[in-house]
Every structure is written in C-alpha cells, then in structure tokens.
CSV table of C-alpha atoms in Angstrom, one decimal:
chain,number,residue,atom,x,y,z
A,1,UNK,CA,-24.2,-0.9,1.6
A,2,UNK,CA,-22.8,2.9,2.8
A,3,UNK,CA,-22.0,3.8,6.2
A,4,UNK,CA,-19.3,6.3,7.2
A,5,UNK,CA,-15.9,6.8,7.1
A,6,UNK,CA,-16.3,6.6,11.4
A,7,UNK,CA,-17.7,3.8,11.4
A,8,UNK,CA,-15.5,2.2,9.1
A,9,UNK,CA,-12.9,2.9,11.1
A,10,UNK,CA,-14.3,1.7,14.3
A,11,UNK,CA,-15.4,-1.8,13.0
A,12,UNK,CA,-11.5,-2.7,11.3
A,13,UNK,CA,-10.1,-1.0,14.5
A,14,UNK,CA,-12.5,-3.7,16.8
A,15,UNK,CA,-11.6,-7.3,14.7
A,16,UNK,CA,-7.7,-6.1,14.6
A,17,UNK,CA,-8.3,-5.4,17.8
A,18,UNK,CA,-9.9,-8.3,18.5
A,19,UNK,CA,-7.8,-11.2,16.6
A,20,UNK,CA,-5.0,-9.8,19.0
A,21,UNK,CA,-4.1,-6.8,17.9
A,22,UNK,CA,-2.2,-4.2,20.0
A,23,UNK,CA,-5.1,-1.1,20.3
A,24,UNK,CA,-3.0,1.4,19.2
A,25,UNK,CA,-1.5,-0.2,15.9
A,26,UNK,CA,-5.1,-1.6,14.9
A,27,UNK,CA,-6.9,1.6,15.4
A,28,UNK,CA,-3.7,3.4,12.3
A,29,UNK,CA,-3.7,0.1,10.3
A,30,UNK,CA,-7.4,0.5,10.6
A,31,UNK,CA,-7.4,4.3,8.8
A,32,UNK,CA,-5.1,3.1,6.4
A,33,UNK,CA,-6.7,0.5,5.4
A,34,UNK,CA,-10.2,2.7,5.2
A,35,UNK,CA,-8.6,5.3,3.9
A,36,UNK,CA,-7.7,3.2,0.4
A,37,UNK,CA,-11.4,3.0,0.3
A,38,UNK,CA,-11.9,6.8,0.7
A,39,UNK,CA,-9.3,7.4,-2.1
A,40,UNK,CA,-11.2,4.9,-4.6
A,41,UNK,CA,-8.7,2.2,-4.0
A,42,UNK,CA,-10.7,-0.2,-2.7
A,43,UNK,CA,-9.1,-3.1,-4.0
A,44,UNK,CA,-6.6,-2.5,-1.3
A,45,UNK,CA,-9.6,-1.8,1.2
A,46,UNK,CA,-11.6,-2.9,3.6
A,47,UNK,CA,-12.2,-5.8,0.7
A,48,UNK,CA,-8.8,-7.0,2.1
A,49,UNK,CA,-9.4,-6.8,5.5
A,50,UNK,CA,-10.8,-10.8,5.8
A,51,UNK,CA,-8.0,-12.1,4.4
A,52,UNK,CA,-4.9,-10.1,6.9
A,53,UNK,CA,-7.5,-11.4,9.3
A,54,UNK,CA,-7.4,-14.5,7.5
A,55,UNK,CA,-3.9,-14.6,7.8
A,56,UNK,CA,-3.3,-13.7,11.4
A,57,UNK,CA,-5.6,-16.4,12.6
A,58,UNK,CA,-3.6,-19.0,10.9
A,59,UNK,CA,-0.7,-17.3,12.0
A,60,UNK,CA,1.0,-15.7,8.5
A,61,UNK,CA,0.3,-11.8,10.7
A,62,UNK,CA,1.9,-12.7,14.0
A,63,UNK,CA,-0.8,-10.3,15.9
A,64,UNK,CA,1.6,-9.3,18.4
A,65,UNK,CA,4.4,-8.3,15.8
A,66,UNK,CA,6.7,-5.6,16.7
A,67,UNK,CA,8.8,-2.8,14.6
A,68,UNK,CA,12.4,-3.3,15.8
A,69,UNK,CA,15.2,-1.2,14.5
A,70,UNK,CA,18.6,-3.3,13.2
A,71,UNK,CA,20.6,-0.9,12.1
A,72,UNK,CA,20.8,3.0,12.6
A,73,UNK,CA,23.4,5.3,11.3
A,74,UNK,CA,21.3,8.3,11.5
A,75,UNK,CA,19.5,8.9,8.0
A,76,UNK,CA,19.4,5.2,7.2
A,77,UNK,CA,17.3,2.8,10.0
A,78,UNK,CA,17.1,-0.6,8.9
A,79,UNK,CA,14.1,-2.3,11.0
A,80,UNK,CA,12.5,-5.5,11.1
A,81,UNK,CA,8.6,-5.9,11.3
A,82,UNK,CA,8.3,-10.0,12.4
A,83,UNK,CA,6.2,-11.1,10.0
A,84,UNK,CA,3.3,-8.6,11.0
A,85,UNK,CA,0.9,-6.6,9.0
A,86,UNK,CA,2.2,-4.2,6.9
A,87,UNK,CA,0.1,-0.8,7.8
A,88,UNK,CA,1.1,0.3,10.9
A,89,UNK,CA,4.7,-0.4,10.8
A,90,UNK,CA,5.1,1.8,7.6
A,91,UNK,CA,3.3,4.2,9.3
A,92,UNK,CA,5.5,4.7,11.8
A,93,UNK,CA,8.4,4.2,9.4
A,94,UNK,CA,7.0,7.1,7.6
A,95,UNK,CA,6.8,9.3,10.8
A,96,UNK,CA,10.5,8.3,11.5
A,97,UNK,CA,11.8,8.8,8.3
A,98,UNK,CA,10.2,12.6,8.5
A,99,UNK,CA,11.9,13.1,11.6
A,100,UNK,CA,16.0,11.7,10.2
A,101,UNK,CA,15.1,14.2,7.4
A,102,UNK,CA,14.4,16.8,9.3
A,103,UNK,CA,17.5,16.8,10.8
A,104,UNK,CA,19.4,15.2,8.1
A,105,UNK,CA,17.7,16.7,4.4
A,106,UNK,CA,17.3,13.0,3.7
A,107,UNK,CA,15.4,9.9,5.8
A,108,UNK,CA,16.2,6.7,4.5
A,109,UNK,CA,13.9,3.6,5.8
A,110,UNK,CA,13.9,0.0,5.1
A,111,UNK,CA,11.2,-2.5,7.0
A,112,UNK,CA,12.1,-5.8,6.4
A,113,UNK,CA,10.0,-8.8,7.1
A,114,UNK,CA,6.5,-7.2,7.3
A,115,UNK,CA,3.4,-7.5,5.6
A,116,UNK,CA,0.8,-5.9,3.2
A,117,UNK,CA,0.5,-2.6,3.6
A,118,UNK,CA,-2.6,-1.9,1.4
A,119,UNK,CA,-2.0,1.8,-0.5
A,120,UNK,CA,1.5,2.5,-0.9
A,121,UNK,CA,1.0,6.4,-1.5
A,122,UNK,CA,-0.4,6.6,1.9
A,123,UNK,CA,3.3,6.4,3.4
A,124,UNK,CA,3.8,9.7,1.7
A,125,UNK,CA,1.3,10.9,3.9
A,126,UNK,CA,3.5,12.2,6.8
A,127,UNK,CA,6.0,13.9,4.6
A,128,UNK,CA,3.8,16.1,2.9
A,129,UNK,CA,2.5,17.6,6.2
A,130,UNK,CA,6.5,18.8,6.5
A,131,UNK,CA,6.6,20.0,2.9
A,132,UNK,CA,9.2,17.1,1.7
A,133,UNK,CA,8.7,14.7,-1.2
A,134,UNK,CA,8.3,11.1,0.3
A,135,UNK,CA,9.0,7.7,-2.2
A,136,UNK,CA,7.9,4.3,-1.1
A,137,UNK,CA,8.8,0.8,-3.0
A,138,UNK,CA,7.5,-2.2,-2.1
A,139,UNK,CA,7.1,-5.8,-3.2
A,140,UNK,CA,4.8,-9.1,-2.8
A,141,UNK,CA,4.1,-12.2,-4.5
A,142,UNK,CA,5.6,-13.4,-7.8
A,143,UNK,CA,3.0,-12.2,-10.3
A,144,UNK,CA,5.3,-10.9,-13.1
A,145,UNK,CA,7.3,-12.7,-15.8
A,146,UNK,CA,10.4,-11.0,-16.8
A,147,UNK,CA,9.8,-9.7,-20.5
A,148,UNK,CA,9.8,-12.2,-23.0
A,149,UNK,CA,8.9,-14.8,-20.5
A,150,UNK,CA,6.5,-16.6,-18.5
A,151,UNK,CA,7.3,-17.5,-15.1
A,152,UNK,CA,6.4,-14.9,-12.7
A,153,UNK,CA,9.6,-13.4,-10.6
A,154,UNK,CA,8.1,-10.3,-9.7
A,155,UNK,CA,5.3,-8.4,-8.0
A,156,UNK,CA,3.5,-5.9,-9.1
A,157,UNK,CA,6.3,-4.2,-8.3
A,158,UNK,CA,4.2,-0.7,-6.5
A,159,UNK,CA,6.2,2.6,-6.0
A,160,UNK,CA,4.5,5.8,-4.5
A,161,UNK,CA,5.5,8.8,-4.1
A,162,UNK,CA,4.2,12.5,-2.6
A,163,UNK,CA,5.1,15.6,-4.1
A,164,UNK,CA,4.8,18.4,-1.7
A,165,UNK,CA,3.8,21.0,-4.6
A,166,UNK,CA,1.1,23.4,-3.2
A,167,UNK,CA,-1.7,24.4,-2.9
A,168,UNK,CA,-2.6,21.2,-3.3
A,169,UNK,CA,0.3,17.6,-3.6
A,170,UNK,CA,1.1,15.0,-6.0
A,171,UNK,CA,0.5,11.6,-4.8
A,172,UNK,CA,1.5,9.1,-7.2
A,173,UNK,CA,0.8,5.8,-6.6
A,174,UNK,CA,1.0,2.7,-9.5
A,175,UNK,CA,2.0,-0.8,-9.8
A,176,UNK,CA,4.3,-1.1,-12.1
A,177,UNK,CA,2.2,-4.1,-14.0
A,178,UNK,CA,-0.6,-3.6,-16.3
A,179,UNK,CA,-3.5,-3.3,-13.2
A,180,UNK,CA,-3.0,-3.8,-9.8
A,181,UNK,CA,-3.1,-7.0,-8.5
A,182,UNK,CA,-6.2,-6.2,-6.2
A,183,UNK,CA,-8.1,-5.2,-8.8
A,184,UNK,CA,-8.1,-8.5,-10.2
A,185,UNK,CA,-9.1,-10.0,-6.7
A,186,UNK,CA,-11.6,-7.3,-7.0
A,187,UNK,CA,-13.2,-8.2,-9.9
A,188,UNK,CA,-13.6,-12.0,-9.0
A,189,UNK,CA,-15.4,-11.0,-6.5
A,190,UNK,CA,-17.9,-9.5,-8.2
A,191,UNK,CA,-17.6,-12.0,-11.5
A,192,UNK,CA,-16.9,-9.6,-14.0
A,193,UNK,CA,-14.5,-10.4,-17.1
A,194,UNK,CA,-11.0,-8.3,-17.5
A,195,UNK,CA,-10.2,-6.3,-20.3
A,196,UNK,CA,-8.5,-7.2,-22.7
A,197,UNK,CA,-3.7,-6.9,-21.5
A,198,UNK,CA,-4.1,-7.0,-18.0
A,199,UNK,CA,-3.4,-10.4,-17.3
A,200,UNK,CA,-2.2,-14.0,-18.4
A,201,UNK,CA,-2.6,-18.0,-17.1
A,202,UNK,CA,-0.5,-19.8,-15.4
A,203,UNK,CA,0.1,-21.2,-19.5
A,204,UNK,CA,1.5,-17.1,-20.3
A,205,UNK,CA,-1.5,-16.7,-22.8
A,206,UNK,CA,-3.6,-13.9,-21.9
A,207,UNK,CA,-6.9,-13.7,-20.3
A,208,UNK,CA,-9.4,-12.4,-19.3
A,209,UNK,CA,-10.8,-14.2,-17.0
A,210,UNK,CA,-9.7,-13.0,-13.5
A,211,UNK,CA,-9.7,-16.6,-11.5
A,212,UNK,CA,-7.6,-17.3,-13.5
A,213,UNK,CA,-5.8,-14.4,-13.5
A,214,UNK,CA,-5.1,-14.7,-10.1
A,215,UNK,CA,-3.9,-17.5,-10.3
A,216,UNK,CA,-1.5,-16.5,-13.5
A,217,UNK,CA,0.7,-13.9,-14.2
A,218,UNK,CA,0.0,-9.6,-15.0
A,219,UNK,CA,1.6,-8.1,-17.8
A,220,UNK,CA,4.5,-5.4,-17.3
A,221,UNK,CA,3.3,-1.9,-17.8
A,222,UNK,CA,4.7,-0.5,-21.5
A,223,UNK,CA,6.4,-4.1,-22.0
A,224,UNK,CA,10.5,-3.6,-21.8
A,225,UNK,CA,10.3,-0.6,-20.1
A,226,UNK,CA,7.8,-1.5,-17.5
A,227,UNK,CA,9.1,-4.7,-16.3
A,228,UNK,CA,13.0,-2.9,-15.8
A,229,UNK,CA,11.3,-0.3,-13.6
A,230,UNK,CA,9.2,-3.1,-11.5
A,231,UNK,CA,13.1,-4.6,-11.5
A,232,UNK,CA,14.8,-1.2,-9.6
A,233,UNK,CA,11.4,-1.4,-7.6
A,234,UNK,CA,12.3,-5.1,-6.3
A,235,UNK,CA,16.2,-4.3,-6.3
A,236,UNK,CA,14.8,-1.4,-3.2
A,237,UNK,CA,12.1,-3.3,-1.7
A,238,UNK,CA,13.5,-6.9,-2.0
A,239,UNK,CA,17.1,-6.5,-2.6
A,240,UNK,CA,17.8,-3.7,0.5
A,241,UNK,CA,15.4,-4.5,2.8
A,242,UNK,CA,14.1,-8.1,1.9
A,243,UNK,CA,13.8,-10.5,3.1
A,244,UNK,CA,12.2,-12.3,0.7
A,245,UNK,CA,12.4,-11.2,-3.1
A,246,UNK,CA,9.0,-11.7,-5.1
A,247,UNK,CA,9.7,-15.2,-6.0
A,248,UNK,CA,9.8,-16.0,-2.0
A,249,UNK,CA,6.9,-14.6,-0.9
A,250,UNK,CA,3.4,-16.9,0.2
A,251,UNK,CA,0.1,-15.4,-1.3
A,252,UNK,CA,-2.4,-13.8,-0.1
A,253,UNK,CA,-5.1,-14.8,-1.8
A,254,UNK,CA,-4.1,-18.0,-1.2
A,255,UNK,CA,-5.3,-19.9,1.4
A,256,UNK,CA,-2.7,-22.6,2.7
A,257,UNK,CA,-0.4,-19.8,2.5
A,258,UNK,CA,-2.3,-18.1,4.9
A,259,UNK,CA,-0.1,-19.6,7.8
A,260,UNK,CA,3.4,-18.7,6.0
A,261,UNK,CA,3.9,-15.2,6.8
A,262,UNK,CA,4.7,-13.3,3.5
A,263,UNK,CA,8.3,-11.5,4.7
A,264,UNK,CA,8.4,-8.6,2.2
A,265,UNK,CA,10.2,-5.5,2.2
A,266,UNK,CA,9.4,-1.8,2.1
A,267,UNK,CA,11.2,1.1,1.7
A,268,UNK,CA,11.0,5.2,2.2
A,269,UNK,CA,13.0,7.6,0.5
A,270,UNK,CA,11.9,10.9,2.4
A,271,UNK,CA,13.9,14.6,1.1
A,272,UNK,CA,13.8,17.9,2.5
A,273,UNK,CA,13.7,20.4,-1.3
A,274,UNK,CA,15.2,22.8,1.6
A,275,UNK,CA,18.6,21.5,1.4
A,276,UNK,CA,18.6,21.1,-2.1
A,277,UNK,CA,20.2,24.3,-4.1
A,278,UNK,CA,21.8,26.4,-1.6
A,279,UNK,CA,17.9,28.0,-1.0
A,280,UNK,CA,16.0,27.1,1.3
A,281,UNK,CA,12.5,28.3,-0.7
A,282,UNK,CA,13.7,27.7,-4.9
A,283,UNK,CA,13.2,23.9,-4.7
A,284,UNK,CA,9.8,24.2,-3.3
A,285,UNK,CA,8.9,26.5,-5.2
A,286,UNK,CA,9.8,24.7,-8.7
A,287,UNK,CA,7.9,22.5,-6.9
A,288,UNK,CA,5.0,24.5,-7.5
A,289,UNK,CA,5.6,26.4,-11.0
A,290,UNK,CA,5.8,22.6,-12.2
A,291,UNK,CA,2.6,21.6,-10.5
A,292,UNK,CA,0.6,24.8,-11.9
A,293,UNK,CA,2.4,24.2,-15.5
A,294,UNK,CA,0.5,20.5,-15.5
A,295,UNK,CA,-2.8,22.1,-14.9
A,296,UNK,CA,-2.3,25.0,-17.0
A,297,UNK,CA,-1.5,23.0,-19.7
A,298,UNK,CA,-4.9,20.8,-19.9
A,299,UNK,CA,-3.3,18.0,-17.6
A,300,UNK,CA,-4.3,16.6,-14.3
A,301,UNK,CA,-2.1,16.5,-11.8
A,302,UNK,CA,-1.0,12.9,-10.0
A,303,UNK,CA,-3.7,12.6,-7.0
A,304,UNK,CA,-4.8,16.3,-6.8
A,305,UNK,CA,-7.6,14.9,-5.4
A,306,UNK,CA,-6.8,12.8,-2.9
A,307,UNK,CA,-8.0,14.0,1.0
A,308,UNK,CA,-5.4,13.9,3.4
A,309,UNK,CA,-6.6,12.0,6.5
A,310,UNK,CA,-6.5,14.5,8.6
A,311,UNK,CA,-8.7,16.9,6.4
A,312,UNK,CA,-11.3,13.4,6.3
A,313,UNK,CA,-14.9,14.4,7.8
A,314,UNK,CA,-15.6,10.8,10.0
A,315,UNK,CA,-19.3,11.3,8.6
A,316,UNK,CA,-18.3,10.9,5.4
A,317,UNK,CA,-20.6,8.4,3.7
A,318,UNK,CA,-18.2,5.1,2.8
A,319,UNK,CA,-20.4,2.5,0.1
A,320,UNK,CA,-18.8,-1.1,0.9
A,321,UNK,CA,-19.6,-3.8,-1.4
A,322,UNK,CA,-22.0,-6.4,-0.3
A,323,UNK,CA,-19.8,-9.5,-0.9
A,324,UNK,CA,-16.7,-7.2,2.2
A,325,UNK,CA,-20.0,-6.9,4.3
A,326,UNK,CA,-21.3,-10.2,4.6
A,327,UNK,CA,-17.5,-11.5,5.2
A,328,UNK,CA,-17.1,-8.4,8.2
A,329,UNK,CA,-20.2,-9.2,9.6
A,330,UNK,CA,-19.1,-13.4,9.7
A,331,UNK,CA,-15.6,-12.3,10.8
A,332,UNK,CA,-16.9,-9.6,14.0
A,333,UNK,CA,-19.5,-13.2,15.4
A,334,UNK,CA,-16.6,-14.9,15.0
A,335,UNK,CA,-14.3,-12.7,17.3
A,336,UNK,CA,-17.2,-11.6,19.3
A,337,UNK,CA,-17.6,-8.1,17.7
A,338,UNK,CA,-20.7,-6.3,17.8
A,339,UNK,CA,-21.0,-5.4,14.0
A,340,UNK,CA,-21.1,-1.7,13.4
C-alpha cells in the first residue's frame, strides 16, 4: 500500500493517542516512527507500531509515562522514563543535550528506564541543526553471544553519530551485530530466508530461518572486534544509564513479555565543534574537508542522502507492506480510530 508521509504520521499519532499517550508526545513519536520509513529503515518504522501498541495495552509501555530528571550537574543530566516508549523521550533528551552543549560546549544526557526508540540516528538531528556533533547509544534484549560463547549476553548494541559536515551532514546509524534485529523480524514477516552469517539458532548453530533466528542469536559485526565494540555500547547504555543490562530486557517480539517494562537505557553525548582547537571555525572546517575527501576519493558519506525531518515534503509517497497495513487497520478498529 502506498500513502503519504502526512497520512502515515496522522494515523500513527492517532493510534498512540487512542492508546492513552499524551497527544504531543504521540505526535513526536509518530514523526520519529515514520521518519525511519522515510530513511529506508522500515525495520524500525511502522512495522514496529503494532508491537508498541500491544505493549502499551498490556502495560509494558505505560502510555502515561513521563520523563523525570533525577540528577543534573549542568553538562550532565540523568533522567528516568518510567518505562515508557522511547521515541519522544529520546527526542526531548536530544534537545536538552543541545541546550546544555550550547552552554557548556558538551552536553551528556542519560535516559534510564525507557523503551525502544526506533532509528537511533534520528536523535542526532537536533544537534545537527545547531552545527553540533552527537553520539547516541542504546541497548535492548540480549541477542548477541560473547565472542566464542553460546549464550545471548548483549543486544544489537546500536550506536549512531551525527557529524555536522557541509553541505550535507553525515549520519551514521548501525548495529554492532551483523544485522539489526528488526531486519530479522522483517524477513520473518515476509517469509524470506536470511543470508548466511547473520544469525544463530538458540543452540548456537548457524541458521537462515528468520523465525528460528528471532528466538536465537545474532552474530557480532566483525567477529571479536565487533563484540568489543558492542560491549562498549552496552557499558554506556546499560551500564551508565540502565537500569537493565541487555540480559534482563524483555523481548518486544515475545508476546508473553508484553506486560513487562523493558527498562532500556539510552545515552546521548553532544559536542560543539566551536569549543575545540581554540578557534570557533577550525574544527567545523576540518569536518567539512573530511566529508569532501570521502567523496573526492570515490566514496559515499554515510547517511548523505537522509533527508532531515524539516525537509520532508508531507506529500511524499510512503510505501507500507500489506501485513503492517492489516495490523494497523486492526488496531484502528480496536481503538476506535478512523483508518487513513
């Protein structure tokens, strides 16, 4: 089915509001969800919305959850999200990090006890708007074994970075597993086999069956080095923010886990290039030159073609797979929302 960005956001916002979320928070969450589809990361877009709604209905994502600051030193802020959906919480945290970075040259915001936030790269956008560099880290259900092990210990350990190069910023958004788990779920929904090397069954043997992989494990990106990078992400998101380490995070794709809050941790670090090198423009110029050198060498700058949310035409066509459309229509009927 093909609709528009505007209609998809309106439907997602209406569903989240009908499920009990504050309308403003629902609109922010809907924008982040749909932007994942706009960016071509469908595994973190509208495909996830039925799972969010299921968890909200069951109590796993309390729709009335708020974001409360529990510690504030100025450049470092710690907040707790009450187990709620992560999109609006991390967007507000990103805006707060930018504000503190403008004041101190660095802004670090941790959000504890949160939920899944979708495409992590989105939360670098508030910093990019102000010419700031942002790093983002998150955790989730354990799906990755330690290198040489056979028991899931870490999540996909995603990380993102927004680098304010001109004329187009670089947006890095990646799992440190061989593939994001949402892609496994997308293959399971479509019934297509996985490429070799993506996943392991629960007993640690390689598998190309996506349903088996959803209840199994994912291989780390780049072997032992990938696991080391994933451990770093977990140390920041699970260790510093928490409160759950990935081994304790309930699985979004397991229906029986829906009533249980995930209690995921997110960490954002925003840096102002103008505060580096004793010159307000030198660092920014180097970032511009670095980005240009990638393309001059015949390469492609990561995330170069990702349109920033404010630049998206609401009339832009948006294709949504039929399975997701059926599920959303079912939720619309259940919640009394007129389908788009």
